Amino acid sequence: MTSRPPRPRERGIPEATVARLPVYLRALQTLQDRGTATVSSEGLAGAAGVNSAKLRKDLSHLGSYGTRGVGYEVEYLIYQISRELGLTQDWSVAIVGIGNLGRALANYGGFGTRGFRIAALLDADPEVVGRTVASLNVRHIDSLEEVVRSKGVSIGVIATPGGSAQGVASRFVEAGVTSILNFAPVVLNVPDGVDVRKVDLSIELQILAFHAQRRADGDGHAHRSGLEVT
Amino acid sequence: MTSRPPRPRERGIPEATVARLPVYLRALQTLQDRGTATVSSEGLAGAAGVNSAKLRKDLSHLGSYGTRGVGYEVEYLIYQISRELGLTQDWSVAIVGIGNLGRALANYGGFGTRGFRIAALLDADPEVVGRTVASLNVRHIDSLEEVVRSKGVSIGVIATPGGSAQGVASRFVEAGVTSILNFAPVVLNVPDGVDVRKVDLSIELQILAFHAQRRADGDGHAHRSGLEVT
DNA sequence: ACGTGCTTGTGAAAGCACGCACAAAGTGGG
DNA sequence: CCCACTTTGTGCGTGCTTTCACAAGCACGT
Ligand SMILES: NC(=O)c1ccc[n+]([C@@H]2O[C@H](COP(=O)([O-])OP(=O)(O)OC[C@H]3O[C@@H](n4cnc5c(N)ncnc54)[C@H](O)[C@@H]3O)[C@@H](O)[C@H]2O)c1
Ligand SMILES: NC(=O)c1ccc[n+]([C@@H]2O[C@H](COP(=O)([O-])OP(=O)(O)OC[C@H]3O[C@@H](n4cnc5c(N)ncnc54)[C@H](O)[C@@H]3O)[C@@H](O)[C@H]2O)c1
């Protein structure tokens, strides 16, 4: 089935690995900025805050890019991870809901370090539409379909209040956007084949509160093992 | 050790479950706002975007709060989950770094629906210190220790640039804060017993890009199973 | 009092994820 | 050319997570 000797990478990278690749990438870029040319799994794992065996196994899913006895060449590994993550191409992002959060996102410079370009901002409020935010003209939400088409938007960011989020998501999907990042605190319903990720501040706080309470409760010797030490 | 017959809940809720409890809680509150008094695992699972067996197992870790043949009483379940998450007490939050993001966070009203109170805002920039944001006076970062003590801060939020994040984290820890939410794109190093969670926009985008590329790559029949359908 | 119908709570199975520990593979020195 | 040393890539055991499937339990009508 698969050719044995020249197998650079197999299909199907574990989801847990995918979620860590961006972390490795950032650690590598920091190393590169410092002029480091080569790094061992131990060194990179330290910088990324993970176990070195886990890091090696993660990287092994992309291929065999290390040199035994030496380590990994920083620049080459950056390239390989970038390619795997799809960062060698450009992604057009549209943000809907230019309120407190939307504005912060729009003004956020170091967006994805590379690859992601904010192509459009949309809102429903006549007060906001027409204003310029982060050198972009805020368009009306009614032109979403047109904007997605003309700007080739492939990733939609939702920063509207919860009540509007599902509607916006549906319109994104309708317009052909299959990657959505949702900041609104609601569960989005989308058809199969559409990828939704959510960022939820209040969930994170609640998880922190749970652990904090546990520590206070049982007190004394304290905490179960689940504490992040990142 | 534990009394056997009246065992309402056992110690040790799985981490995966803890991460979902806030989602259930929100779904329940939405139901309550609509006047629903009772909900089945199927119904709640639908609203929360998870499998109903998973939901039942999750809830079973808190105790046996459902009624067979009927379902769960919404109000009671809200109370039980809130209690388990530690939301029946108040948590004081301090935000460090009142820039684009910090301001958005400070102005964010529906913070944690309940339980979380923004007690202090801190920044290093003389331009920002002294200003009023969200009816709070922005304090200088040098007073962090004093503020933590006087306001009883138990959760620290870091919204500074990456370069300052580790320093701020260390000072939080030094001041006795053991729960940290980090928005800066760096790996924080903290001692055992300190709980760090991170929210990282650019990682989320990169994960979306990976899946989007996969869909475009293999094309045709498309996508592996890992797509979120939330 | 009892049967019917619905829903919970949970055993058991399957699938993932993690981390140890080590063989394999490369480097560099002699 | 070979040996000592370093570091990768991975087989394997372990524990956590998810899902299925069903017995047990409860409400309600008769
Ligand atoms: N501000 C934060 O720090 C923060 C933190 C966590 C989560 N959130 C969530 O992010 C979302 C946005 O928060 P915010 O503080 O920026 O709110 P906001 O009210 O400041 O901004 C919301 C914006 O969305 C626009 N909008 C409303 N309906 C729309 C529609 N149908 N189409 C297009 N635009 C529409 C509004 O005009 C407004 O400009 C909310 O769901 C909030 O719960 C915000
Ligand atoms: N803006 C966004 O949408 C966004 C999105 C994702 C991640 N982030 C991350 O969040 C962080 C903040 O982003 P931002 O856009 O608000 O940046 P920003 O530059 O607008 O604000 C940073 C603030 O931190 C303050 N600061 C710097 N060093 C400090 C220190 N040692 N102590 C206290 N305060 C200090 C600065 O004075 C400034 O007010 C960054 O790490 C950024 O990468 C931002």
mmCIF file of N, CA and C in Angstrom, chain B residues 82-177:
data_model
loop_
_atom_site.group_PDB
_atom_site.id
_atom_site.type_symbol
_atom_site.label_atom_id
_atom_site.label_comp_id
_atom_site.label_asym_id
_atom_site.label_seq_id
_atom_site.Cartn_x
_atom_site.Cartn_y
_atom_site.Cartn_z
ATOM 1 N N SER B 82 -22.444 24.578 39.487
ATOM 2 C CA SER B 82 -21.834 25.821 39.977
ATOM 3 C C SER B 82 -21.014 25.561 41.230
ATOM 4 N N ARG B 83 -21.596 24.775 42.102
ATOM 5 C CA ARG B 83 -20.901 24.485 43.343
ATOM 6 C C ARG B 83 -19.617 23.712 43.069
ATOM 7 N N GLU B 84 -19.737 22.732 42.197
ATOM 8 C CA GLU B 84 -18.578 21.908 41.886
ATOM 9 C C GLU B 84 -17.453 22.744 41.273
ATOM 10 N N LEU B 85 -17.831 23.695 40.437
ATOM 11 C CA LEU B 85 -16.829 24.530 39.771
ATOM 12 C C LEU B 85 -16.304 25.627 40.689
ATOM 13 N N GLY B 86 -16.934 25.792 41.831
ATOM 14 C CA GLY B 86 -16.466 26.831 42.732
ATOM 15 C C GLY B 86 -17.031 28.191 42.394
ATOM 16 N N LEU B 87 -18.192 28.223 41.743
ATOM 17 C CA LEU B 87 -18.768 29.500 41.333
ATOM 18 C C LEU B 87 -19.718 30.055 42.381
ATOM 19 N N THR B 88 -19.858 29.329 43.476
ATOM 20 C CA THR B 88 -20.720 29.842 44.528
ATOM 21 C C THR B 88 -19.944 30.809 45.412
ATOM 22 N N GLN B 89 -18.643 30.858 45.197
ATOM 23 C CA GLN B 89 -17.867 31.864 45.899
ATOM 24 C C GLN B 89 -17.405 32.911 44.891
ATOM 25 N N ASP B 90 -16.882 34.013 45.384
ATOM 26 C CA ASP B 90 -16.422 35.073 44.499
ATOM 27 C C ASP B 90 -14.936 34.947 44.221
ATOM 28 N N TRP B 91 -14.575 35.256 42.985
ATOM 29 C CA TRP B 91 -13.170 35.215 42.610
ATOM 30 C C TRP B 91 -12.749 36.595 42.148
ATOM 31 N N SER B 92 -11.656 37.074 42.718
ATOM 32 C CA SER B 92 -11.139 38.378 42.354
ATOM 33 C C SER B 92 -10.099 38.230 41.254
ATOM 34 N N VAL B 93 -10.298 38.971 40.181
ATOM 35 C CA VAL B 93 -9.404 38.868 39.035
ATOM 36 C C VAL B 93 -8.635 40.160 38.825
ATOM 37 N N ALA B 94 -7.348 40.031 38.566
ATOM 38 C CA ALA B 94 -6.546 41.209 38.202
ATOM 39 C C ALA B 94 -6.047 41.030 36.774
ATOM 40 N N ILE B 95 -6.163 42.074 35.975
ATOM 41 C CA ILE B 95 -5.683 42.021 34.596
ATOM 42 C C ILE B 95 -4.438 42.894 34.471
ATOM 43 N N VAL B 96 -3.382 42.310 33.951
ATOM 44 C CA VAL B 96 -2.146 43.061 33.736
ATOM 45 C C VAL B 96 -1.926 43.250 32.241
ATOM 46 N N GLY B 97 -1.693 44.483 31.842
ATOM 47 C CA GLY B 97 -1.500 44.806 30.421
ATOM 48 C C GLY B 97 -2.781 45.348 29.836
ATOM 49 N N ILE B 98 -2.981 46.665 29.991
ATOM 50 C CA ILE B 98 -4.243 47.254 29.551
ATOM 51 C C ILE B 98 -4.058 47.881 28.170
ATOM 52 N N GLY B 99 -3.776 47.028 27.211
ATOM 53 C CA GLY B 99 -3.647 47.460 25.818
ATOM 54 C C GLY B 99 -4.941 47.140 25.084
ATOM 55 N N ASN B 100 -4.825 46.808 23.817
ATOM 56 C CA ASN B 100 -6.008 46.470 23.023
ATOM 57 C C ASN B 100 -6.825 45.389 23.695
ATOM 58 N N LEU B 101 -6.150 44.298 23.980
ATOM 59 C CA LEU B 101 -6.841 43.132 24.518
ATOM 60 C C LEU B 101 -7.284 43.354 25.965
ATOM 61 N N GLY B 102 -6.380 43.878 26.768
ATOM 62 C CA GLY B 102 -6.699 44.114 28.175
ATOM 63 C C GLY B 102 -7.922 45.004 28.333
ATOM 64 N N ARG B 103 -8.015 46.033 27.501
ATOM 65 C CA ARG B 103 -9.172 46.926 27.564
ATOM 66 C C ARG B 103 -10.441 46.171 27.189
ATOM 67 N N ALA B 104 -10.355 45.352 26.149
ATOM 68 C CA ALA B 104 -11.532 44.578 25.731
ATOM 69 C C ALA B 104 -11.976 43.669 26.870
ATOM 70 N N LEU B 105 -11.035 43.049 27.514
ATOM 71 C CA LEU B 105 -11.361 42.148 28.625
ATOM 72 C C LEU B 105 -12.004 42.935 29.771
ATOM 73 N N ALA B 106 -11.407 44.086 30.069
ATOM 74 C CA ALA B 106 -11.920 44.892 31.179
ATOM 75 C C ALA B 106 -13.351 45.355 30.902
ATOM 76 N N ASN B 107 -13.624 45.672 29.642
ATOM 77 C CA ASN B 107 -14.944 46.178 29.285
ATOM 78 C C ASN B 107 -15.965 45.075 29.060
ATOM 79 N N TYR B 108 -15.484 43.871 29.073
ATOM 80 C CA TYR B 108 -16.378 42.751 28.787
ATOM 81 C C TYR B 108 -17.325 42.560 29.961
ATOM 82 N N GLY B 109 -18.576 42.838 29.720
ATOM 83 C CA GLY B 109 -19.567 42.788 30.793
ATOM 84 C C GLY B 109 -19.867 41.387 31.286
ATOM 85 N N GLY B 110 -20.497 40.598 30.443
ATOM 86 C CA GLY B 110 -20.934 39.267 30.878
ATOM 87 C C GLY B 110 -19.769 38.374 31.236
ATOM 88 N N PHE B 111 -18.946 38.812 32.159
ATOM 89 C CA PHE B 111 -17.675 38.140 32.410
ATOM 90 C C PHE B 111 -17.844 36.645 32.594
ATOM 91 N N GLY B 112 -18.096 36.232 33.749
ATOM 92 C CA GLY B 112 -18.274 34.797 33.908
ATOM 93 C C GLY B 112 -19.715 34.507 34.287
ATOM 94 N N THR B 113 -20.621 35.411 33.854
ATOM 95 C CA THR B 113 -22.029 35.276 34.220
ATOM 96 C C THR B 113 -22.195 35.481 35.725
ATOM 97 N N ARG B 114 -21.221 35.001 36.442
ATOM 98 C CA ARG B 114 -21.336 35.087 37.889
ATOM 99 C C ARG B 114 -20.015 34.631 38.499
ATOM 100 N N GLY B 115 -19.736 35.149 39.664
ATOM 101 C CA GLY B 115 -18.592 34.627 40.411
ATOM 102 C C GLY B 115 -17.293 35.366 40.197
ATOM 103 N N PHE B 116 -17.070 35.888 38.974
ATOM 104 C CA PHE B 116 -15.790 36.535 38.711
ATOM 105 C C PHE B 116 -15.937 38.053 38.739
ATOM 106 N N ARG B 117 -15.075 38.702 39.482
ATOM 107 C CA ARG B 117 -15.138 40.139 39.621
ATOM 108 C C ARG B 117 -13.772 40.714 39.266
ATOM 109 N N ILE B 118 -13.748 41.630 38.334
ATOM 110 C CA ILE B 118 -12.480 42.272 37.991
ATOM 111 C C ILE B 118 -12.153 43.265 39.085
ATOM 112 N N ALA B 119 -11.076 42.986 39.800
ATOM 113 C CA ALA B 119 -10.767 43.776 40.992
ATOM 114 C C ALA B 119 -9.700 44.821 40.728
ATOM 115 N N ALA B 120 -8.886 44.590 39.698
ATOM 116 C CA ALA B 120 -7.802 45.540 39.465
ATOM 117 C C ALA B 120 -7.256 45.443 38.045
ATOM 118 N N LEU B 121 -6.800 46.583 37.546
ATOM 119 C CA LEU B 121 -6.138 46.642 36.245
ATOM 120 C C LEU B 121 -4.751 47.222 36.467
ATOM 121 N N LEU B 122 -3.745 46.624 35.838
ATOM 122 C CA LEU B 122 -2.387 47.128 36.019
ATOM 123 C C LEU B 122 -1.667 47.242 34.683
ATOM 124 N N ASP B 123 -0.783 48.220 34.604
ATOM 125 C CA ASP B 123 0.001 48.398 33.387
ATOM 126 C C ASP B 123 1.330 49.058 33.768
ATOM 127 N N ALA B 124 2.276 49.013 32.820
ATOM 128 C CA ALA B 124 3.591 49.591 33.089
ATOM 129 C C ALA B 124 3.726 50.968 32.437
ATOM 130 N N ASP B 125 2.937 51.199 31.421
ATOM 131 C CA ASP B 125 3.051 52.422 30.636
ATOM 132 C C ASP B 125 2.476 53.620 31.396
ATOM 133 N N PRO B 126 3.310 54.673 31.624
ATOM 134 C CA PRO B 126 2.850 55.868 32.349
ATOM 135 C C PRO B 126 1.654 56.527 31.655
ATOM 136 N N GLU B 127 1.573 56.328 30.344
ATOM 137 C CA GLU B 127 0.448 56.873 29.581
ATOM 138 C C GLU B 127 -0.874 56.232 30.003
ATOM 139 N N VAL B 128 -0.783 54.996 30.376
ATOM 140 C CA VAL B 128 -1.985 54.224 30.682
ATOM 141 C C VAL B 128 -2.311 54.258 32.172
ATOM 142 N N VAL B 129 -1.265 54.188 32.987
ATOM 143 C CA VAL B 129 -1.473 54.198 34.434
ATOM 144 C C VAL B 129 -2.179 55.488 34.849
ATOM 145 N N GLY B 130 -3.193 55.339 35.680
ATOM 146 C CA GLY B 130 -3.915 56.505 36.152
ATOM 147 C C GLY B 130 -5.199 56.744 35.371
ATOM 148 N N ARG B 131 -5.234 56.219 34.133
ATOM 149 C CA ARG B 131 -6.460 56.344 33.341
ATOM 150 C C ARG B 131 -7.562 55.487 33.958
ATOM 151 N N THR B 132 -8.780 55.786 33.600
ATOM 152 C CA THR B 132 -9.893 54.972 34.080
ATOM 153 C C THR B 132 -10.412 54.113 32.937
ATOM 154 N N VAL B 133 -10.431 52.805 33.168
ATOM 155 C CA VAL B 133 -10.932 51.863 32.163
ATOM 156 C C VAL B 133 -11.997 51.007 32.827
ATOM 157 N N ALA B 134 -13.162 51.000 32.233
ATOM 158 C CA ALA B 134 -14.257 50.214 32.794
ATOM 159 C C ALA B 134 -14.469 50.544 34.274
ATOM 160 N N SER B 135 -14.510 51.802 34.553
ATOM 161 C CA SER B 135 -14.700 52.345 35.916
ATOM 162 C C SER B 135 -13.657 51.882 36.924
ATOM 163 N N LEU B 136 -12.517 51.465 36.421
ATOM 164 C CA LEU B 136 -11.441 51.114 37.343
ATOM 165 C C LEU B 136 -10.228 51.973 37.033
ATOM 166 N N ASN B 137 -9.546 52.374 38.086
ATOM 167 C CA ASN B 137 -8.339 53.147 37.922
ATOM 168 C C ASN B 137 -7.190 52.193 37.598
ATOM 169 N N VAL B 138 -6.477 52.455 36.518
ATOM 170 C CA VAL B 138 -5.360 51.581 36.158
ATOM 171 C C VAL B 138 -4.178 51.862 37.072
ATOM 172 N N ARG B 139 -3.726 50.842 37.762
ATOM 173 C CA ARG B 139 -2.625 50.997 38.716
ATOM 174 C C ARG B 139 -1.295 50.648 38.061
ATOM 175 N N HIS B 140 -0.225 51.119 38.682
ATOM 176 C CA HIS B 140 1.091 50.784 38.145
ATOM 177 C C HIS B 140 1.481 49.359 38.546
ATOM 178 N N ILE B 141 2.148 48.712 37.643
ATOM 179 C CA ILE B 141 2.531 47.308 37.839
ATOM 180 C C ILE B 141 3.360 47.115 39.115
ATOM 181 N N ASP B 142 4.057 48.166 39.525
ATOM 182 C CA ASP B 142 4.871 48.050 40.735
ATOM 183 C C ASP B 142 4.037 47.793 41.981
ATOM 184 N N SER B 143 2.762 48.137 41.903
ATOM 185 C CA SER B 143 1.921 47.923 43.082
ATOM 186 C C SER B 143 1.216 46.576 43.026
ATOM 187 N N LEU B 144 1.665 45.691 42.146
ATOM 188 C CA LEU B 144 1.003 44.401 41.992
ATOM 189 C C LEU B 144 0.847 43.652 43.307
ATOM 190 N N GLU B 145 1.951 43.532 44.038
ATOM 191 C CA GLU B 145 1.901 42.793 45.295
ATOM 192 C C GLU B 145 0.879 43.404 46.246
ATOM 193 N N GLU B 146 0.942 44.735 46.339
ATOM 194 C CA GLU B 146 0.031 45.427 47.262
ATOM 195 C C GLU B 146 -1.422 45.205 46.828
ATOM 196 N N VAL B 147 -1.670 45.314 45.525
ATOM 197 C CA VAL B 147 -3.028 45.163 45.007
ATOM 198 C C VAL B 147 -3.548 43.750 45.250
ATOM 199 N N VAL B 148 -2.696 42.772 44.989
ATOM 200 C CA VAL B 148 -3.099 41.383 45.195
ATOM 201 C C VAL B 148 -3.512 41.180 46.649
ATOM 202 N N ARG B 149 -2.723 41.731 47.527
ATOM 203 C CA ARG B 149 -3.029 41.568 48.947
ATOM 204 C C ARG B 149 -4.324 42.279 49.329
ATOM 205 N N SER B 150 -4.396 43.555 48.974
ATOM 206 C CA SER B 150 -5.539 44.340 49.449
ATOM 207 C C SER B 150 -6.852 43.935 48.790
ATOM 208 N N LYS B 151 -6.790 43.492 47.556
ATOM 209 C CA LYS B 151 -8.027 43.136 46.861
ATOM 210 C C LYS B 151 -8.325 41.640 46.930
ATOM 211 N N GLY B 152 -7.425 40.909 47.528
ATOM 212 C CA GLY B 152 -7.644 39.470 47.614
ATOM 213 C C GLY B 152 -7.704 38.781 46.258
ATOM 214 N N VAL B 153 -6.832 39.214 45.355
ATOM 215 C CA VAL B 153 -6.820 38.652 43.999
ATOM 216 C C VAL B 153 -6.436 37.177 44.024
ATOM 217 N N SER B 154 -7.220 36.353 43.384
ATOM 218 C CA SER B 154 -6.883 34.934 43.341
ATOM 219 C C SER B 154 -6.644 34.438 41.918
ATOM 220 N N ILE B 155 -7.029 35.223 40.930
ATOM 221 C CA ILE B 155 -6.781 34.848 39.539
ATOM 222 C C ILE B 155 -6.108 36.008 38.824
ATOM 223 N N GLY B 156 -4.986 35.719 38.184
ATOM 224 C CA GLY B 156 -4.268 36.746 37.442
ATOM 225 C C GLY B 156 -4.400 36.541 35.948
ATOM 226 N N VAL B 157 -4.702 37.606 35.226
ATOM 227 C CA VAL B 157 -4.804 37.535 33.772
ATOM 228 C C VAL B 157 -3.663 38.335 33.169
ATOM 229 N N ILE B 158 -2.937 37.709 32.274
ATOM 230 C CA ILE B 158 -1.798 38.366 31.640
ATOM 231 C C ILE B 158 -2.126 38.737 30.199
ATOM 232 N N ALA B 159 -2.134 40.034 29.920
ATOM 233 C CA ALA B 159 -2.424 40.505 28.560
ATOM 234 C C ALA B 159 -1.350 41.486 28.117
ATOM 235 N N THR B 160 -0.137 41.220 28.546
ATOM 236 C CA THR B 160 0.996 42.042 28.142
ATOM 237 C C THR B 160 1.634 41.429 26.896
ATOM 238 N N PRO B 161 2.567 42.146 26.265
ATOM 239 C CA PRO B 161 3.319 41.524 25.166
ATOM 240 C C PRO B 161 4.092 40.315 25.692
ATOM 241 N N GLY B 162 4.440 39.433 24.792
ATOM 242 C CA GLY B 162 5.122 38.206 25.170
ATOM 243 C C GLY B 162 6.347 38.411 26.043
ATOM 244 N N GLY B 163 7.121 39.409 25.702
ATOM 245 C CA GLY B 163 8.367 39.651 26.421
ATOM 246 C C GLY B 163 8.192 39.922 27.902
ATOM 247 N N SER B 164 7.070 40.495 28.286
ATOM 248 C CA SER B 164 6.854 40.838 29.687
ATOM 249 C C SER B 164 6.108 39.758 30.453
ATOM 250 N N ALA B 165 5.582 38.795 29.744
ATOM 251 C CA ALA B 165 4.646 37.848 30.360
ATOM 252 C C ALA B 165 5.276 37.027 31.483
ATOM 253 N N GLN B 166 6.472 36.503 31.237
ATOM 254 C CA GLN B 166 7.099 35.664 32.255
ATOM 255 C C GLN B 166 7.361 36.451 33.534
ATOM 256 N N GLY B 167 7.818 37.674 33.371
ATOM 257 C CA GLY B 167 8.079 38.515 34.530
ATOM 258 C C GLY B 167 6.816 38.753 35.340
ATOM 259 N N VAL B 168 5.749 39.060 34.653
ATOM 260 C CA VAL B 168 4.478 39.298 35.332
ATOM 261 C C VAL B 168 4.008 38.024 36.032
ATOM 262 N N ALA B 169 4.151 36.910 35.338
ATOM 263 C CA ALA B 169 3.730 35.628 35.923
ATOM 264 C C ALA B 169 4.489 35.359 37.219
ATOM 265 N N SER B 170 5.785 35.575 37.176
ATOM 266 C CA SER B 170 6.601 35.323 38.362
ATOM 267 C C SER B 170 6.172 36.211 39.529
ATOM 268 N N ARG B 171 5.856 37.456 39.197
ATOM 269 C CA ARG B 171 5.433 38.356 40.268
ATOM 270 C C ARG B 171 4.080 37.928 40.824
ATOM 271 N N PHE B 172 3.203 37.481 39.963
ATOM 272 C CA PHE B 172 1.921 36.953 40.439
ATOM 273 C C PHE B 172 2.164 35.809 41.423
ATOM 274 N N VAL B 173 3.006 34.891 41.009
ATOM 275 C CA VAL B 173 3.286 33.724 41.843
ATOM 276 C C VAL B 173 3.894 34.158 43.171
ATOM 277 N N GLU B 174 4.841 35.043 43.063
ATOM 278 C CA GLU B 174 5.505 35.579 44.253
ATOM 279 C C GLU B 174 4.484 36.169 45.216
ATOM 280 N N ALA B 175 3.488 36.826 44.629
ATOM 281 C CA ALA B 175 2.473 37.487 45.453
ATOM 282 C C ALA B 175 1.429 36.508 45.974
ATOM 283 N N GLY B 176 1.538 35.245 45.543
ATOM 284 C CA GLY B 176 0.630 34.242 46.079
ATOM 285 C C GLY B 176 -0.535 33.874 45.181
ATOM 286 N N VAL B 177 -0.535 34.383 43.954
ATOM 287 C CA VAL B 177 -1.599 34.018 43.006
ATOM 288 C C VAL B 177 -1.258 32.668 42.387
#
